[in-house]
Amino acid sequence: DITERIDYENELRQLAFGERAEGVAEGKADIDWALRRGELFLVYQPKVSLHDGRTIGTEALMRWRHPQRGLISPNEFIPEAERRGAIEEMTYWAIEKAVTDMKPVLQDMPHFYTAVNLSAQMFNDPGLVAKILCILQRVNFPPDRLVLEITETGIMNNLALCREMLQELMNHGVRIAMDDFGKGYSSLDSLRQLPVAILKIDKNFVDRLEDEKDLIIVKAVIRLAKELNIKVLAEGIETKKQWQQLAALQCDYGQGYYFGKPHATISL
Ligand code: C2E
Ligand code: MG
Ligand code: MG
Ligand code: MG
């Protein structure tokens, strides 16, 4: 009836207005414009071979320098960008910037690669694969020197579609890394169904290698990956001891503050 309807509309308006007012107060809506205002930039963290500690590539991580709020963590602004639909433009920008920065490095280190994180939302765009390939072509960047890091969260809802797109990217040489492995659920199913080349063991496991159970799980994950012909990278290595432990377990690669923090330039 009519009064109910008005109440409902008021409530909606309040919700919408409240959200907007709050967002503006916190400067959140700014994420829509951050890229165009030049406030976003990338930092690069080295990825190393655990066998000898040598750098094999980098991961590009996004940063937002807000004029009032200062440096904002991607854990804060990426989910906001995803909700607001700003993530697409930001991601294509990040891919183009990362491969452009990596290109001169490849002249001396042709086996290096750069990794860029890909939100699950990106798979809603049927043009995703074409756009990524177009960027690679424009920059004249070898597709097999790009790795896209995905997490299983969100992807599992749309597995068939994601698999098709990832397979197409893989056919062009682009590799897929499964980020934060072990943190979510359905991990094993996604390994079975997606063309994953690299598995990134979540930092939580690396933090707790002292724990017998965690050690057993990490061992098993490394073996599993090897038998599936997938490379393994351990995230968040902060000590020499963790490095030695993981190297002894035949973990292929690593990333973490012990080897290098994210840096504004690619450090070799
Ligand atoms: P992620 O992709 O799993 O990246 C690893 C995070 O762990 C990074 O945080 C990195 O700085 C941090 N890290 C690396 N080594 C260590 C260590 O030894 N100790 C500790 N404590 N931390 C370490 P960051 O840069 O704050 O990024 C957080 C998350 O935000 C990323 O997790 C990723 O999910 C997301 N993200 C960052 N940049 C992008 C982007 O361009 N696009 C998308 N979609 N997501 C991004
Ligand atoms: Mg990542
Ligand atoms: Mg991770
Ligand atoms: Mg993460």
Short mmCIF file of C-alpha atoms and ligand atoms in Angstrom, two decimals:
data_model
loop_
_atom_site.label_atom_id
_atom_site.label_comp_id
_atom_site.label_asym_id
_atom_site.label_seq_id
_atom_site.Cartn_x
_atom_site.Cartn_y
_atom_site.Cartn_z
CA ASP A 1 0.00 0.00 0.00
CA ILE A 2 1.01 3.59 -0.53
CA THR A 3 2.36 4.47 2.96
CA GLU A 4 4.43 1.35 3.01
CA ARG A 5 5.81 2.22 -0.38
CA ILE A 6 6.76 5.73 0.69
CA ASP A 7 8.46 4.34 3.78
CA TYR A 8 10.37 1.97 1.61
CA GLU A 9 11.45 4.68 -0.78
CA ASN A 10 12.49 6.91 2.10
CA GLU A 11 14.50 4.13 3.52
CA LEU A 12 16.21 3.55 0.20
CA ARG A 13 16.95 7.25 -0.16
CA GLN A 14 18.34 7.39 3.33
CA LEU A 15 20.48 4.38 2.68
CA ALA A 16 21.77 5.81 -0.57
CA PHE A 17 22.32 9.26 0.86
CA GLY A 18 23.82 7.95 4.07
CA GLU A 19 26.25 5.85 2.15
CA ARG A 20 27.23 8.71 -0.11
CA ALA A 21 27.57 11.19 2.74
CA GLU A 22 29.72 8.75 4.66
CA GLY A 23 31.79 8.00 1.60
CA VAL A 24 32.44 11.66 0.86
CA ALA A 25 33.31 12.34 4.49
CA GLU A 26 35.86 9.54 4.39
CA GLY A 27 36.99 10.51 0.92
CA LYS A 28 36.08 7.04 -0.29
CA ALA A 29 34.24 8.02 -3.46
CA ASP A 30 37.53 9.54 -4.53
CA ILE A 31 38.68 6.15 -5.74
CA ASP A 32 36.59 6.77 -8.87
CA TRP A 33 38.93 9.63 -9.72
CA ALA A 34 42.21 8.63 -8.11
CA LEU A 35 43.61 7.19 -11.32
CA ARG A 36 42.77 10.22 -13.43
CA ARG A 37 44.21 12.53 -10.80
CA GLY A 38 47.45 10.57 -10.98
CA GLU A 39 47.28 9.45 -7.34
CA LEU A 40 47.74 5.73 -8.05
CA PHE A 41 51.15 4.20 -8.51
CA LEU A 42 52.76 0.77 -8.53
CA VAL A 43 55.46 -0.64 -6.30
CA TYR A 44 57.41 -3.77 -7.14
CA GLN A 45 58.35 -6.61 -4.84
CA PRO A 46 61.03 -9.09 -5.97
CA LYS A 47 60.29 -12.77 -6.42
CA VAL A 48 63.31 -14.98 -5.91
CA SER A 49 64.42 -18.51 -6.57
CA LEU A 50 64.70 -20.20 -3.17
CA HIS A 51 67.50 -22.36 -4.51
CA ASP A 52 69.96 -19.45 -4.77
CA GLY A 53 68.06 -16.35 -3.67
CA ARG A 54 68.29 -14.75 -7.10
CA THR A 55 65.54 -12.49 -8.38
CA ILE A 56 63.35 -14.05 -11.05
CA GLY A 57 60.68 -11.41 -11.37
CA THR A 58 58.46 -8.96 -9.56
CA GLU A 59 54.91 -8.47 -8.38
CA ALA A 60 53.31 -5.11 -9.08
CA LEU A 61 51.31 -3.86 -6.09
CA MET A 62 49.08 -0.83 -6.23
CA ARG A 63 49.34 2.17 -3.95
CA TRP A 64 47.13 5.21 -3.52
CA ARG A 65 48.59 8.44 -2.33
CA HIS A 66 45.58 10.49 -1.26
CA PRO A 67 46.18 14.25 -0.99
CA GLN A 68 44.51 14.41 2.44
CA ARG A 69 44.52 10.90 3.80
CA GLY A 70 48.06 10.00 2.80
CA LEU A 71 49.08 6.53 1.67
CA ILE A 72 46.16 4.10 1.61
CA SER A 73 46.56 0.32 1.64
CA PRO A 74 45.21 -1.72 -1.28
CA ASN A 75 43.47 -3.91 1.31
CA GLU A 76 41.34 -0.85 1.90
CA PHE A 77 40.86 0.72 -1.54
CA ILE A 78 40.77 -2.35 -3.83
CA PRO A 79 37.54 -3.73 -2.29
CA GLU A 80 36.09 -0.23 -2.53
CA ALA A 81 37.15 0.05 -6.17
CA GLU A 82 35.58 -3.35 -6.82
CA ARG A 83 32.28 -2.29 -5.27
CA ARG A 84 32.24 0.97 -7.18
CA GLY A 85 33.22 -0.52 -10.52
CA ALA A 86 36.45 1.45 -10.70
CA ILE A 87 38.61 -1.66 -10.64
CA GLU A 88 38.51 -2.34 -14.39
CA GLU A 89 40.16 0.85 -15.50
CA MET A 90 42.66 0.61 -12.65
CA THR A 91 43.61 -2.95 -13.56
CA TYR A 92 44.19 -2.26 -17.25
CA TRP A 93 46.27 0.72 -16.25
CA ALA A 94 48.28 -1.45 -13.82
CA ILE A 95 48.92 -4.14 -16.42
CA GLU A 96 50.08 -1.59 -18.99
CA LYS A 97 52.28 0.23 -16.47
CA ALA A 98 53.81 -2.98 -15.11
CA VAL A 99 54.74 -4.42 -18.50
CA THR A 100 56.03 -1.04 -19.70
CA ASP A 101 58.29 -0.79 -16.64
CA MET A 102 59.44 -4.39 -17.02
CA LYS A 103 60.20 -4.18 -20.72
CA PRO A 104 63.67 -2.57 -20.53
CA VAL A 105 64.63 -5.04 -17.77
CA LEU A 106 63.96 -7.94 -20.16
CA GLN A 107 66.81 -6.78 -22.40
CA ASP A 108 69.31 -7.89 -19.77
CA MET A 109 67.16 -10.46 -17.97
CA PRO A 110 64.99 -12.10 -20.61
CA HIS A 111 63.68 -14.69 -18.14
CA PHE A 112 62.27 -12.16 -15.70
CA TYR A 113 58.55 -11.78 -15.43
CA THR A 114 56.11 -9.37 -13.86
CA ALA A 115 52.98 -10.36 -12.02
CA VAL A 116 49.82 -8.27 -11.70
CA ASN A 117 46.86 -9.02 -9.42
CA LEU A 118 43.50 -9.60 -11.08
CA SER A 119 40.23 -9.17 -9.14
CA ALA A 120 37.51 -11.74 -9.74
CA GLN A 121 35.26 -8.89 -10.96
CA MET A 122 37.42 -8.58 -14.05
CA PHE A 123 35.92 -11.79 -15.41
CA ASN A 124 32.55 -10.06 -15.75
CA ASP A 125 33.99 -8.26 -18.75
CA PRO A 126 33.73 -10.47 -21.84
CA GLY A 127 36.44 -8.31 -23.42
CA LEU A 128 38.99 -9.10 -20.70
CA VAL A 129 41.22 -11.40 -22.74
CA ALA A 130 41.19 -9.21 -25.84
CA LYS A 131 42.04 -6.11 -23.80
CA ILE A 132 44.98 -7.75 -22.06
CA LEU A 133 46.34 -9.11 -25.34
CA CYS A 134 45.88 -5.69 -26.88
CA ILE A 135 47.97 -4.06 -24.14
CA LEU A 136 50.72 -6.65 -24.60
CA GLN A 137 50.73 -6.03 -28.32
CA ARG A 138 50.79 -2.26 -27.94
CA VAL A 139 53.73 -2.40 -25.54
CA ASN A 140 55.30 -5.19 -27.60
CA PHE A 141 55.73 -7.25 -24.44
CA PRO A 142 56.20 -11.04 -24.59
CA PRO A 143 53.02 -12.60 -23.15
CA ASP A 144 54.99 -15.34 -21.41
CA ARG A 145 56.67 -12.69 -19.24
CA LEU A 146 53.33 -11.72 -17.71
CA VAL A 147 51.75 -13.59 -14.82
CA LEU A 148 48.26 -12.81 -13.59
CA GLU A 149 47.60 -13.52 -9.91
CA ILE A 150 44.06 -14.57 -9.08
CA THR A 151 42.43 -15.70 -5.85
CA GLU A 152 39.80 -18.37 -5.78
CA THR A 153 37.32 -16.17 -3.90
CA GLY A 154 34.68 -15.05 -6.36
CA ILE A 155 36.11 -17.05 -9.19
CA MET A 156 34.49 -20.23 -8.00
CA ASN A 157 31.06 -18.67 -8.54
CA ASN A 158 31.77 -18.39 -12.19
CA LEU A 159 34.19 -21.17 -12.77
CA ALA A 160 33.27 -22.22 -16.30
CA LEU A 161 33.57 -18.70 -17.66
CA CYS A 162 36.82 -17.99 -15.82
CA ARG A 163 38.34 -21.22 -16.98
CA GLU A 164 37.60 -20.39 -20.58
CA MET A 165 39.16 -16.94 -20.33
CA LEU A 166 42.20 -18.15 -18.41
CA GLN A 167 42.69 -20.96 -20.90
CA GLU A 168 42.64 -18.47 -23.75
CA LEU A 169 45.20 -16.27 -21.99
CA MET A 170 47.33 -19.34 -21.36
CA ASN A 171 47.12 -20.30 -25.03
CA HIS A 172 48.75 -16.95 -25.74
CA GLY A 173 51.49 -17.63 -23.20
CA VAL A 174 50.22 -15.61 -20.24
CA ARG A 175 50.59 -17.60 -17.01
CA ILE A 176 48.21 -17.78 -14.09
CA ALA A 177 49.21 -17.84 -10.43
CA MET A 178 46.83 -18.87 -7.67
CA ASP A 179 47.36 -16.27 -4.94
CA ASP A 180 46.88 -16.78 -1.18
CA PHE A 181 46.58 -20.54 -1.61
CA GLY A 182 45.20 -22.27 1.46
CA LYS A 183 43.50 -19.20 2.83
CA GLY A 184 40.08 -19.72 1.25
CA TYR A 185 38.12 -22.85 0.48
CA SER A 186 37.60 -24.98 -2.65
CA SER A 187 41.32 -24.71 -3.22
CA LEU A 188 41.68 -28.20 -4.55
CA ASP A 189 38.76 -27.86 -6.91
CA SER A 190 40.17 -24.69 -8.41
CA LEU A 191 43.53 -26.40 -8.93
CA ARG A 192 41.76 -29.20 -10.72
CA GLN A 193 39.70 -26.92 -12.92
CA LEU A 194 41.88 -23.91 -13.72
CA PRO A 195 45.05 -23.74 -15.82
CA VAL A 196 47.30 -22.70 -12.92
CA ALA A 197 51.06 -22.49 -13.54
CA ILE A 198 52.15 -21.14 -10.15
CA LEU A 199 50.74 -21.72 -6.72
CA LYS A 200 51.42 -19.10 -4.04
CA ILE A 201 51.34 -20.51 -0.53
CA ASP A 202 49.70 -17.98 1.75
CA LYS A 203 51.83 -16.09 4.25
CA ASN A 204 49.83 -17.56 7.14
CA PHE A 205 51.45 -20.95 6.54
CA VAL A 206 54.92 -19.45 6.18
CA ASP A 207 54.42 -17.65 9.51
CA ARG A 208 53.67 -20.91 11.29
CA LEU A 209 56.23 -23.34 9.94
CA GLU A 210 57.20 -24.02 13.57
CA ASP A 211 53.81 -25.63 14.00
CA GLU A 212 53.99 -29.28 13.09
CA LYS A 213 50.57 -29.34 11.44
CA ASP A 214 51.34 -26.33 9.28
CA LEU A 215 54.62 -27.88 8.24
CA ILE A 216 52.86 -31.08 7.21
CA ILE A 217 50.32 -29.10 5.18
CA VAL A 218 53.00 -27.04 3.43
CA LYS A 219 54.97 -30.19 2.62
CA ALA A 220 51.87 -31.81 1.17
CA VAL A 221 50.96 -28.73 -0.86
CA ILE A 222 54.44 -28.57 -2.37
CA ARG A 223 54.28 -32.25 -3.30
CA LEU A 224 50.80 -31.88 -4.69
CA ALA A 225 51.85 -28.95 -6.85
CA LYS A 226 54.91 -30.79 -8.13
CA GLU A 227 52.85 -33.77 -9.17
CA LEU A 228 50.42 -31.45 -10.94
CA ASN A 229 53.38 -29.81 -12.67
CA ILE A 230 52.72 -26.50 -10.94
CA LYS A 231 55.51 -24.27 -9.56
CA VAL A 232 55.27 -23.26 -5.91
CA LEU A 233 56.02 -19.85 -4.41
CA ALA A 234 55.93 -19.09 -0.68
CA GLU A 235 54.59 -15.65 0.29
CA GLY A 236 55.71 -13.44 3.14
CA ILE A 237 59.14 -14.89 3.92
CA GLU A 238 60.59 -12.66 6.64
CA THR A 239 63.50 -14.68 8.04
CA LYS A 240 66.49 -16.61 6.81
CA LYS A 241 65.21 -19.60 8.75
CA GLN A 242 61.92 -19.61 6.84
CA TRP A 243 63.87 -19.43 3.59
CA GLN A 244 66.05 -22.40 4.59
CA GLN A 245 63.08 -24.45 5.73
CA LEU A 246 61.16 -23.80 2.52
CA ALA A 247 64.18 -24.41 0.32
CA ALA A 248 64.71 -27.74 2.12
CA LEU A 249 61.10 -28.62 1.29
CA GLN A 250 61.89 -27.99 -2.39
CA CYS A 251 59.67 -24.95 -2.63
CA ASP A 252 60.69 -23.31 -5.93
CA TYR A 253 60.26 -19.61 -5.31
CA GLY A 254 59.68 -17.06 -2.58
CA GLN A 255 58.67 -13.54 -1.89
CA GLY A 256 58.87 -11.52 1.32
CA TYR A 257 60.47 -8.75 3.30
CA TYR A 258 63.55 -10.89 3.87
CA PHE A 259 64.34 -10.65 0.15
CA GLY A 260 62.86 -7.23 -0.48
CA LYS A 261 59.95 -4.99 0.34
CA PRO A 262 57.79 -3.51 -2.41
CA HIS A 263 59.75 -0.68 -3.99
CA ALA A 264 58.93 2.14 -6.40
CA THR A 265 61.48 0.83 -8.89
CA ILE A 266 62.20 -2.71 -10.02
CA SER A 267 65.18 -3.82 -7.94
CA LEU A 268 67.34 -6.61 -9.32
P1 C2E B 1 48.75 -10.10 -2.38
O1 C2E B 1 48.60 -10.08 -3.86
O2 C2E B 1 48.66 -11.43 -1.72
O3 C2E B 1 50.13 -9.40 -2.09
C1 C2E B 1 50.98 -9.71 -1.01
C2 C2E B 1 50.87 -8.69 0.09
O4 C2E B 1 51.73 -9.07 1.16
C3 C2E B 1 51.34 -7.29 -0.31
O5 C2E B 1 50.59 -6.36 0.47
C4 C2E B 1 52.79 -7.28 0.13
O6 C2E B 1 53.30 -5.99 0.33
C5 C2E B 1 52.68 -8.05 1.42
N1 C2E B 1 53.94 -8.71 1.77
C6 C2E B 1 54.87 -9.24 0.97
N2 C2E B 1 55.89 -9.78 1.65
C7 C2E B 1 55.59 -9.60 2.96
C8 C2E B 1 56.25 -9.94 4.19
O7 C2E B 1 57.33 -10.52 4.21
N3 C2E B 1 55.62 -9.59 5.34
C9 C2E B 1 54.42 -8.93 5.35
N4 C2E B 1 53.87 -8.63 6.52
N5 C2E B 1 53.77 -8.60 4.21
C10 C2E B 1 54.35 -8.93 3.04
P2 C2E B 1 49.91 -5.08 -0.19
O8 C2E B 1 50.83 -4.49 -1.21
O9 C2E B 1 49.43 -4.22 0.93
O10 C2E B 1 48.67 -5.69 -0.98
C11 C2E B 1 47.63 -6.31 -0.30
C12 C2E B 1 46.68 -6.99 -1.25
O11 C2E B 1 45.99 -6.02 -2.04
C13 C2E B 1 47.36 -7.92 -2.25
O12 C2E B 1 47.65 -9.17 -1.66
C14 C2E B 1 46.31 -7.99 -3.33
O13 C2E B 1 45.32 -8.92 -2.98
C15 C2E B 1 45.71 -6.59 -3.28
N6 C2E B 1 46.29 -5.78 -4.37
C16 C2E B 1 47.41 -5.04 -4.38
N7 C2E B 1 47.60 -4.44 -5.58
C17 C2E B 1 46.57 -4.85 -6.36
C18 C2E B 1 46.18 -4.58 -7.72
O14 C2E B 1 46.87 -3.90 -8.51
N8 C2E B 1 45.01 -5.16 -8.16
C19 C2E B 1 44.25 -5.95 -7.34
N9 C2E B 1 43.13 -6.47 -7.85
N10 C2E B 1 44.60 -6.23 -6.08
C20 C2E B 1 45.74 -5.69 -5.59
MG MG B 2 49.36 -11.16 -5.37
MG MG B 3 49.01 -13.25 -1.61
MG MG B 4 46.27 -11.18 -0.49
#
